PDB file of C-alpha atoms in Angstrom:
ATOM      1  CA  MET A 262     192.950 111.475 168.546  1.00 63.00           C
ATOM      2  CA  ILE A 263     191.226 114.002 166.328  1.00 68.00           C
ATOM      3  CA  ARG A 264     188.281 116.194 167.252  1.00 55.00           C
ATOM      4  CA  SER A 265     186.464 118.870 165.300  1.00 48.00           C
ATOM      5  CA  ALA A 266     187.070 122.479 166.267  1.00 41.00           C
ATOM      6  CA  LEU A 267     184.382 125.142 166.615  1.00 37.00           C
ATOM      7  CA  LEU A 268     183.127 126.022 163.162  1.00 38.00           C
ATOM      8  CA  VAL A 269     184.318 129.519 162.407  1.00 38.00           C
ATOM      9  CA  PRO A 270     185.045 129.909 158.661  1.00 41.00           C
ATOM     10  CA  LEU A 271     188.136 131.904 157.808  1.00 38.00           C
ATOM     11  CA  ILE A 272     187.499 134.693 155.306  1.00 34.00           C
ATOM     12  CA  LEU A 273     190.665 136.010 153.752  1.00 35.00           C
ATOM     13  CA  SER A 274     190.746 139.740 153.163  1.00 33.00           C
ATOM     14  CA  LEU A 275     191.906 140.250 149.609  1.00 33.00           C
ATOM     15  CA  SER A 276     190.743 143.767 148.869  1.00 35.00           C
ATOM     16  CA  GLY A 277     193.589 144.373 146.447  1.00 36.00           C
ATOM     17  CA  CYS A 278     192.857 141.212 144.483  1.00 38.00           C
ATOM     18  CA  GLY A 279     189.150 142.020 144.537  1.00 36.00           C
ATOM     19  CA  ALA A 280     189.786 145.445 143.077  1.00 34.00           C
ATOM     20  CA  LEU A 281     191.971 143.938 140.376  1.00 36.00           C
ATOM     21  CA  LYS A 282     189.286 141.401 139.454  1.00 40.00           C
ATOM     22  CA  ALA A 283     186.692 144.160 139.325  1.00 36.00           C
ATOM     23  CA  LEU A 284     188.900 146.076 136.903  1.00 37.00           C
ATOM     24  CA  GLU A 285     189.240 142.935 134.792  1.00 48.00           C
ATOM     25  CA  GLY A 286     185.482 142.466 134.714  1.00 49.00           C
ATOM     26  CA  GLU A 287     185.387 139.489 137.113  1.00 62.00           C
ATOM     27  CA  PRO A 288     182.985 139.401 140.077  1.00 73.00           C
ATOM     28  CA  ASN A 289     184.343 140.200 143.523  1.00 88.00           C
ATOM     29  CA  ARG A 290     184.113 137.024 145.643  1.00 94.00           C
ATOM     30  CA  ASP A 291     184.813 136.195 149.276  1.00 97.00           C
ATOM     31  CA  VAL A 292     187.668 133.716 149.752  1.00 97.00           C
ATOM     32  CA  PHE A 293     187.317 130.843 152.235  1.00 98.00           C
ATOM     33  CA  GLU A 294     189.753 128.265 153.624  1.00 98.00           C
ATOM     34  CA  LEU A 295     188.788 124.945 155.173  1.00 98.00           C
ATOM     35  CA  ARG A 296     190.476 123.890 158.419  1.00 97.00           C
ATOM     36  CA  ALA A 297     192.192 120.673 159.386  1.00 97.00           C
ATOM     37  CA  PRO A 298     190.690 118.755 162.324  1.00 96.00           C
ATOM     38  CA  THR A 299     192.196 119.493 165.733  1.00 93.00           C
ATOM     39  CA  VAL A 300     194.610 116.768 166.877  1.00 91.00           C
ATOM     40  CA  THR A 301     194.455 116.282 170.647  1.00 89.00           C
ATOM     41  CA  ALA A 302     196.800 113.266 170.937  1.00 87.00           C
ATOM     42  CA  ASN A 303     199.739 113.057 168.546  1.00 91.00           C
ATOM     43  CA  ARG A 304     202.420 111.070 170.406  1.00 92.00           C
ATOM     44  CA  CYS A 305     201.854 107.476 169.334  1.00 90.00           C
ATOM     45  CA  GLY A 306     205.267 105.798 169.757  1.00 78.00           C
ATOM     46  CA  GLY A 307     206.122 102.552 167.978  1.00 73.00           C
ATOM     47  CA  THR A 308     207.774 102.284 164.559  1.00 72.00           C
ATOM     48  CA  ARG A 309     208.542 105.619 162.962  1.00 78.00           C
ATOM     49  CA  VAL A 310     208.056 106.253 159.247  1.00 83.00           C
ATOM     50  CA  GLN A 311     210.704 108.639 158.027  1.00 81.00           C
ATOM     51  CA  ASP A 312     209.062 110.239 155.035  1.00 92.00           C
ATOM     52  CA  LEU A 313     205.393 110.425 153.937  1.00 95.00           C
ATOM     53  CA  VAL A 314     204.650 112.261 150.696  1.00 96.00           C
ATOM     54  CA  ILE A 315     201.107 113.480 150.023  1.00 97.00           C
ATOM     55  CA  GLU A 316     200.811 113.660 146.258  1.00 97.00           C
ATOM     56  CA  LEU A 317     198.503 116.286 144.768  1.00 98.00           C
ATOM     57  CA  PRO A 318     195.129 114.511 144.444  1.00 98.00           C
ATOM     58  CA  LYS A 319     193.717 113.941 140.982  1.00 98.00           C
ATOM     59  CA  THR A 320     190.192 114.900 139.993  1.00 98.00           C
ATOM     60  CA  ARG A 321     188.068 115.734 136.974  1.00 97.00           C
ATOM     61  CA  GLY A 322     188.256 119.157 135.370  1.00 97.00           C
ATOM     62  CA  THR A 323     185.072 120.556 136.922  1.00 96.00           C
ATOM     63  CA  LEU A 324     186.557 120.068 140.425  1.00 97.00           C
ATOM     64  CA  ASP A 325     190.121 121.113 139.590  1.00 98.00           C
ATOM     65  CA  THR A 326     189.320 124.719 140.429  1.00 97.00           C
ATOM     66  CA  GLU A 327     188.963 127.114 143.341  1.00 98.00           C
ATOM     67  CA  ARG A 328     185.261 127.562 142.469  1.00 97.00           C
ATOM     68  CA  ILE A 329     182.800 126.069 144.998  1.00 98.00           C
ATOM     69  CA  MET A 330     180.603 123.516 143.259  1.00 98.00           C
ATOM     70  CA  ILE A 331     176.871 123.216 143.896  1.00 97.00           C
ATOM     71  CA  ARG A 332     174.754 120.741 141.944  1.00 96.00           C
ATOM     72  CA  PRO A 333     171.029 121.307 141.355  1.00 94.00           C
ATOM     73  CA  SER A 334     170.891 117.702 140.023  1.00 92.00           C
ATOM     74  CA  VAL A 335     173.269 114.795 139.475  1.00 86.00           C
ATOM     75  CA  LEU A 336     173.669 115.872 135.843  1.00 91.00           C
ATOM     76  CA  GLN A 337     174.170 119.607 136.373  1.00 93.00           C
ATOM     77  CA  THR A 338     177.165 121.510 137.717  1.00 95.00           C
ATOM     78  CA  GLN A 339     177.101 125.110 138.926  1.00 96.00           C
ATOM     79  CA  TYR A 340     179.341 127.242 141.152  1.00 97.00           C
ATOM     80  CA  LEU A 341     178.653 129.719 143.919  1.00 96.00           C
ATOM     81  CA  PRO A 342     178.721 133.202 142.386  1.00 95.00           C
ATOM     82  CA  ASP A 343     179.958 135.038 145.485  1.00 96.00           C
ATOM     83  CA  ALA A 344     182.649 132.754 147.006  1.00 97.00           C
ATOM     84  CA  ILE A 345     185.723 130.703 146.145  1.00 98.00           C
ATOM     85  CA  TRP A 346     188.222 128.486 147.978  1.00 98.00           C
ATOM     86  CA  GLY A 347     191.666 129.910 148.713  1.00 97.00           C
ATOM     87  CA  ASP A 348     193.229 127.131 146.592  1.00 98.00           C
ATOM     88  CA  PRO A 349     191.916 124.696 143.992  1.00 98.00           C
ATOM     89  CA  VAL A 350     190.127 121.706 145.546  1.00 98.00           C
ATOM     90  CA  PRO A 351     193.023 119.212 145.082  1.00 98.00           C
ATOM     91  CA  ALA A 352     195.538 121.601 146.695  1.00 98.00           C
ATOM     92  CA  THR A 353     193.074 122.252 149.538  1.00 98.00           C
ATOM     93  CA  LEU A 354     192.776 118.550 150.375  1.00 98.00           C
ATOM     94  CA  GLN A 355     196.538 118.077 150.064  1.00 98.00           C
ATOM     95  CA  ARG A 356     197.157 120.918 152.533  1.00 98.00           C
ATOM     96  CA  LEU A 357     194.699 119.517 155.064  1.00 98.00           C
ATOM     97  CA  LEU A 358     196.284 116.051 154.919  1.00 98.00           C
ATOM     98  CA  VAL A 359     199.842 117.388 155.198  1.00 98.00           C
ATOM     99  CA  GLU A 360     198.894 119.528 158.179  1.00 97.00           C
ATOM    100  CA  THR A 361     197.020 116.778 160.032  1.00 97.00           C
ATOM    101  CA  LEU A 362     199.327 113.823 159.389  1.00 96.00           C
ATOM    102  CA  GLY A 363     202.368 116.048 159.951  1.00 95.00           C
ATOM    103  CA  SER A 364     201.271 116.690 163.518  1.00 95.00           C
ATOM    104  CA  TYR A 365     201.878 113.038 164.535  1.00 94.00           C
ATOM    105  CA  ASP A 366     205.249 111.832 165.810  1.00 91.00           C
ATOM    106  CA  THR A 367     204.780 108.704 163.680  1.00 92.00           C
ATOM    107  CA  PHE A 368     206.370 110.528 160.752  1.00 91.00           C
ATOM    108  CA  ALA A 369     209.710 112.285 160.637  1.00 90.00           C
ATOM    109  CA  HIS A 370     208.498 114.314 157.660  1.00 92.00           C
ATOM    110  CA  VAL A 371     205.149 114.792 155.935  1.00 95.00           C
ATOM    111  CA  GLY A 372     205.091 116.998 152.881  1.00 95.00           C
ATOM    112  CA  ARG A 373     204.158 117.577 149.274  1.00 94.00           C
ATOM    113  CA  ALA A 374     207.584 116.327 148.186  1.00 90.00           C
ATOM    114  CA  PRO A 375     210.227 114.054 149.771  1.00 84.00           C
ATOM    115  CA  LEU A 376     213.208 115.455 151.620  1.00 83.00           C
ATOM    116  CA  GLY A 377     215.550 113.312 149.526  1.00 73.00           C
ATOM    117  CA  VAL A 378     215.324 111.579 146.179  1.00 70.00           C
ATOM    118  CA  SER A 379     212.192 109.655 147.222  1.00 72.00           C
ATOM    119  CA  GLY A 380     210.049 109.150 150.292  1.00 75.00           C
ATOM    120  CA  ASP A 381     209.318 105.995 152.260  1.00 91.00           C
ATOM    121  CA  LEU A 382     205.578 106.147 151.575  1.00 94.00           C
ATOM    122  CA  ALA A 383     203.398 108.142 149.207  1.00 96.00           C
ATOM    123  CA  MET A 384     199.661 108.756 149.338  1.00 97.00           C
ATOM    124  CA  ILE A 385     198.064 108.825 145.902  1.00 98.00           C
ATOM    125  CA  SER A 386     194.423 109.846 145.767  1.00 98.00           C
ATOM    126  CA  GLU A 387     191.560 110.866 143.515  1.00 98.00           C
ATOM    127  CA  ILE A 388     188.692 113.134 144.533  1.00 98.00           C
ATOM    128  CA  GLY A 389     185.286 111.896 143.387  1.00 98.00           C
ATOM    129  CA  GLU A 390     183.014 114.454 145.049  1.00 98.00           C
ATOM    130  CA  PHE A 391     183.615 117.815 146.662  1.00 98.00           C
ATOM    131  CA  ASN A 392     180.330 119.578 146.199  1.00 98.00           C
ATOM    132  CA  ALA A 393     176.956 120.551 147.603  1.00 98.00           C
ATOM    133  CA  GLN A 394     173.834 118.982 146.141  1.00 97.00           C
ATOM    134  CA  THR A 395     170.584 120.851 146.579  1.00 96.00           C
ATOM    135  CA  SER A 396     167.936 119.055 148.613  1.00 93.00           C
ATOM    136  CA  GLY A 397     164.640 120.833 149.197  1.00 91.00           C
ATOM    137  CA  GLU A 398     165.388 124.238 150.729  1.00 92.00           C
ATOM    138  CA  GLY A 399     168.863 123.122 151.819  1.00 96.00           C
ATOM    139  CA  ALA A 400     171.806 121.120 150.505  1.00 98.00           C
ATOM    140  CA  VAL A 401     173.806 117.987 151.235  1.00 98.00           C
ATOM    141  CA  ILE A 402     177.587 118.361 151.215  1.00 98.00           C
ATOM    142  CA  ARG A 403     179.205 115.304 149.651  1.00 98.00           C
ATOM    143  CA  LEU A 404     182.951 114.631 149.754  1.00 98.00           C
ATOM    144  CA  SER A 405     184.533 111.384 148.569  1.00 98.00           C
ATOM    145  CA  VAL A 406     188.114 110.269 147.935  1.00 98.00           C
ATOM    146  CA  ASP A 407     189.815 107.046 146.798  1.00 98.00           C
ATOM    147  CA  ALA A 408     193.353 106.725 148.165  1.00 98.00           C
ATOM    148  CA  GLN A 409     196.327 104.380 148.032  1.00 98.00           C
ATOM    149  CA  LEU A 410     199.451 104.199 150.173  1.00 97.00           C
ATOM    150  CA  VAL A 411     202.451 103.141 148.104  1.00 96.00           C
ATOM    151  CA  ARG A 412     205.905 102.129 149.315  1.00 93.00           C
ATOM    152  CA  GLU A 413     208.222 104.171 147.118  1.00 88.00           C
ATOM    153  CA  MET A 414     211.176 101.763 147.206  1.00 88.00           C
ATOM    154  CA  ASP A 415     209.423  98.993 145.276  1.00 91.00           C
ATOM    155  CA  ALA A 416     206.037 100.526 144.332  1.00 92.00           C
ATOM    156  CA  THR A 417     204.202  98.078 146.592  1.00 94.00           C
ATOM    157  CA  ILE A 418     200.671  99.111 147.494  1.00 96.00           C
ATOM    158  CA  VAL A 419     200.454  99.131 151.289  1.00 94.00           C
ATOM    159  CA  GLY A 420     196.719  99.830 151.372  1.00 96.00           C
ATOM    160  CA  ARG A 421     193.687 101.067 149.472  1.00 98.00           C
ATOM    161  CA  GLY A 422     190.786 102.965 150.959  1.00 98.00           C
ATOM    162  CA  ARG A 423     187.592 104.750 149.975  1.00 98.00           C
ATOM    163  CA  PHE A 424     186.492 107.625 152.174  1.00 98.00           C
ATOM    164  CA  SER A 425     183.405 109.811 152.257  1.00 98.00           C
ATOM    165  CA  ALA A 426     181.712 112.421 154.410  1.00 98.00           C
ATOM    166  CA  THR A 427     178.327 114.105 154.201  1.00 98.00           C
ATOM    167  CA  THR A 428     176.785 116.991 156.123  1.00 98.00           C
ATOM    168  CA  GLN A 429     173.574 118.964 155.866  1.00 98.00           C
ATOM    169  CA  ALA A 430     173.289 122.686 155.166  1.00 98.00           C
ATOM    170  CA  PRO A 431     169.943 124.299 156.091  1.00 97.00           C
ATOM    171  CA  SER A 432     169.959 126.471 152.972  1.00 97.00           C
ATOM    172  CA  THR A 433     171.959 127.131 149.828  1.00 96.00           C
ATOM    173  CA  ARG A 434     173.188 130.467 151.168  1.00 96.00           C
ATOM    174  CA  THR A 435     176.970 130.751 151.248  1.00 97.00           C
ATOM    175  CA  ALA A 436     176.837 131.503 154.982  1.00 97.00           C
ATOM    176  CA  ASP A 437     175.257 128.067 155.563  1.00 98.00           C
ATOM    177  CA  LEU A 438     177.184 126.087 152.954  1.00 98.00           C
ATOM    178  CA  ILE A 439     180.729 127.003 154.049  1.00 98.00           C
ATOM    179  CA  PRO A 440     180.419 125.719 157.676  1.00 98.00           C
ATOM    180  CA  ALA A 441     178.870 122.516 156.322  1.00 98.00           C
ATOM    181  CA  PHE A 442     181.796 122.054 153.908  1.00 98.00           C
ATOM    182  CA  ASP A 443     184.162 122.725 156.817  1.00 98.00           C
ATOM    183  CA  ALA A 444     182.561 120.054 158.997  1.00 98.00           C
ATOM    184  CA  ALA A 445     182.571 117.504 156.171  1.00 98.00           C
ATOM    185  CA  ALA A 446     186.210 118.213 155.298  1.00 98.00           C
ATOM    186  CA  GLN A 447     187.272 117.737 158.924  1.00 98.00           C
ATOM    187  CA  GLU A 448     185.393 114.422 159.072  1.00 98.00           C
ATOM    188  CA  LEU A 449     186.937 113.244 155.789  1.00 98.00           C
ATOM    189  CA  VAL A 450     190.510 114.178 156.739  1.00 98.00           C
ATOM    190  CA  ALA A 451     190.126 112.610 160.201  1.00 97.00           C
ATOM    191  CA  GLU A 452     188.984 109.366 158.571  1.00 97.00           C
ATOM    192  CA  MET A 453     191.863 109.357 156.085  1.00 98.00           C
ATOM    193  CA  THR A 454     194.349 110.161 158.857  1.00 97.00           C
ATOM    194  CA  ALA A 455     193.165 107.303 161.087  1.00 95.00           C
ATOM    195  CA  TRP A 456     193.358 104.913 158.126  1.00 97.00           C
ATOM    196  CA  THR A 457     196.891 106.033 157.221  1.00 96.00           C
ATOM    197  CA  LEU A 458     198.120 105.613 160.795  1.00 94.00           C
ATOM    198  CA  GLY A 459     196.532 102.181 160.947  1.00 94.00           C
ATOM    199  CA  ARG A 460     198.248 101.091 157.717  1.00 93.00           C
ATOM    200  CA  VAL A 461     201.665 101.912 159.199  1.00 91.00           C
ATOM    201  CA  GLY A 462     200.891  99.984 162.388  1.00 90.00           C
ATOM    202  CA  VAL A 463     199.773 102.724 164.755  1.00 90.00           C
ATOM    203  CA  ASN A 464     197.022 102.012 167.269  1.00 84.00           C
ATOM    204  CA  THR A 465     195.451 105.451 167.571  1.00 83.00           C
ATOM    205  CA  GLY A 466     193.942 104.414 170.905  1.00 84.00           C
ATOM    206  CA  SER A 467     197.456 104.416 172.377  1.00 84.00           C
ATOM    207  CA  CYS A 468     198.261 107.961 171.236  1.00 90.00           C
ATOM    208  CA  ARG A 469     198.544 110.598 173.933  1.00 91.00           C
TER     209      ARG A 469
END
């Protein structure tokens, strides 16, 4: 069972990097990391999958960056001037999925690469949205991902899913946007985790 933790954004102190960027003429930005949802019941029993590989998600070029996207309209892309993610968006989602799915005893190993030549299952995904869209005085955070689970031995598709999460931010200030992104990311990863466990035969209601 997954529940959301108290929203307290993590700001990484990178004074050295900030000074270097200032010398190079780049703006000094705060760095934020999104958190995985808190798993309160991770012992599920049943059949155990040995190896689950979370491939680096694909996305379009405007999202394949550590910049935090905000869209004044559906046709316009901008980025927050004073903040960035700790990793590019695809690597951020990959980390959250590895951390969350890796906490369940259903899998012997969850990682970015298999322990051996190949894994038992691989998650292949594509990020459609990972941005804030302005709405009146505030913004709507929109995250969406298409994912497939593939059995590596014979390339059989075990399941396909489309996942999305939205949250509201009361303003377009960074201090309001980051907690809203955090809440949406936790909702999205929880949804993808429950789906993945279900595709390998786990009844999450039986987890303890």
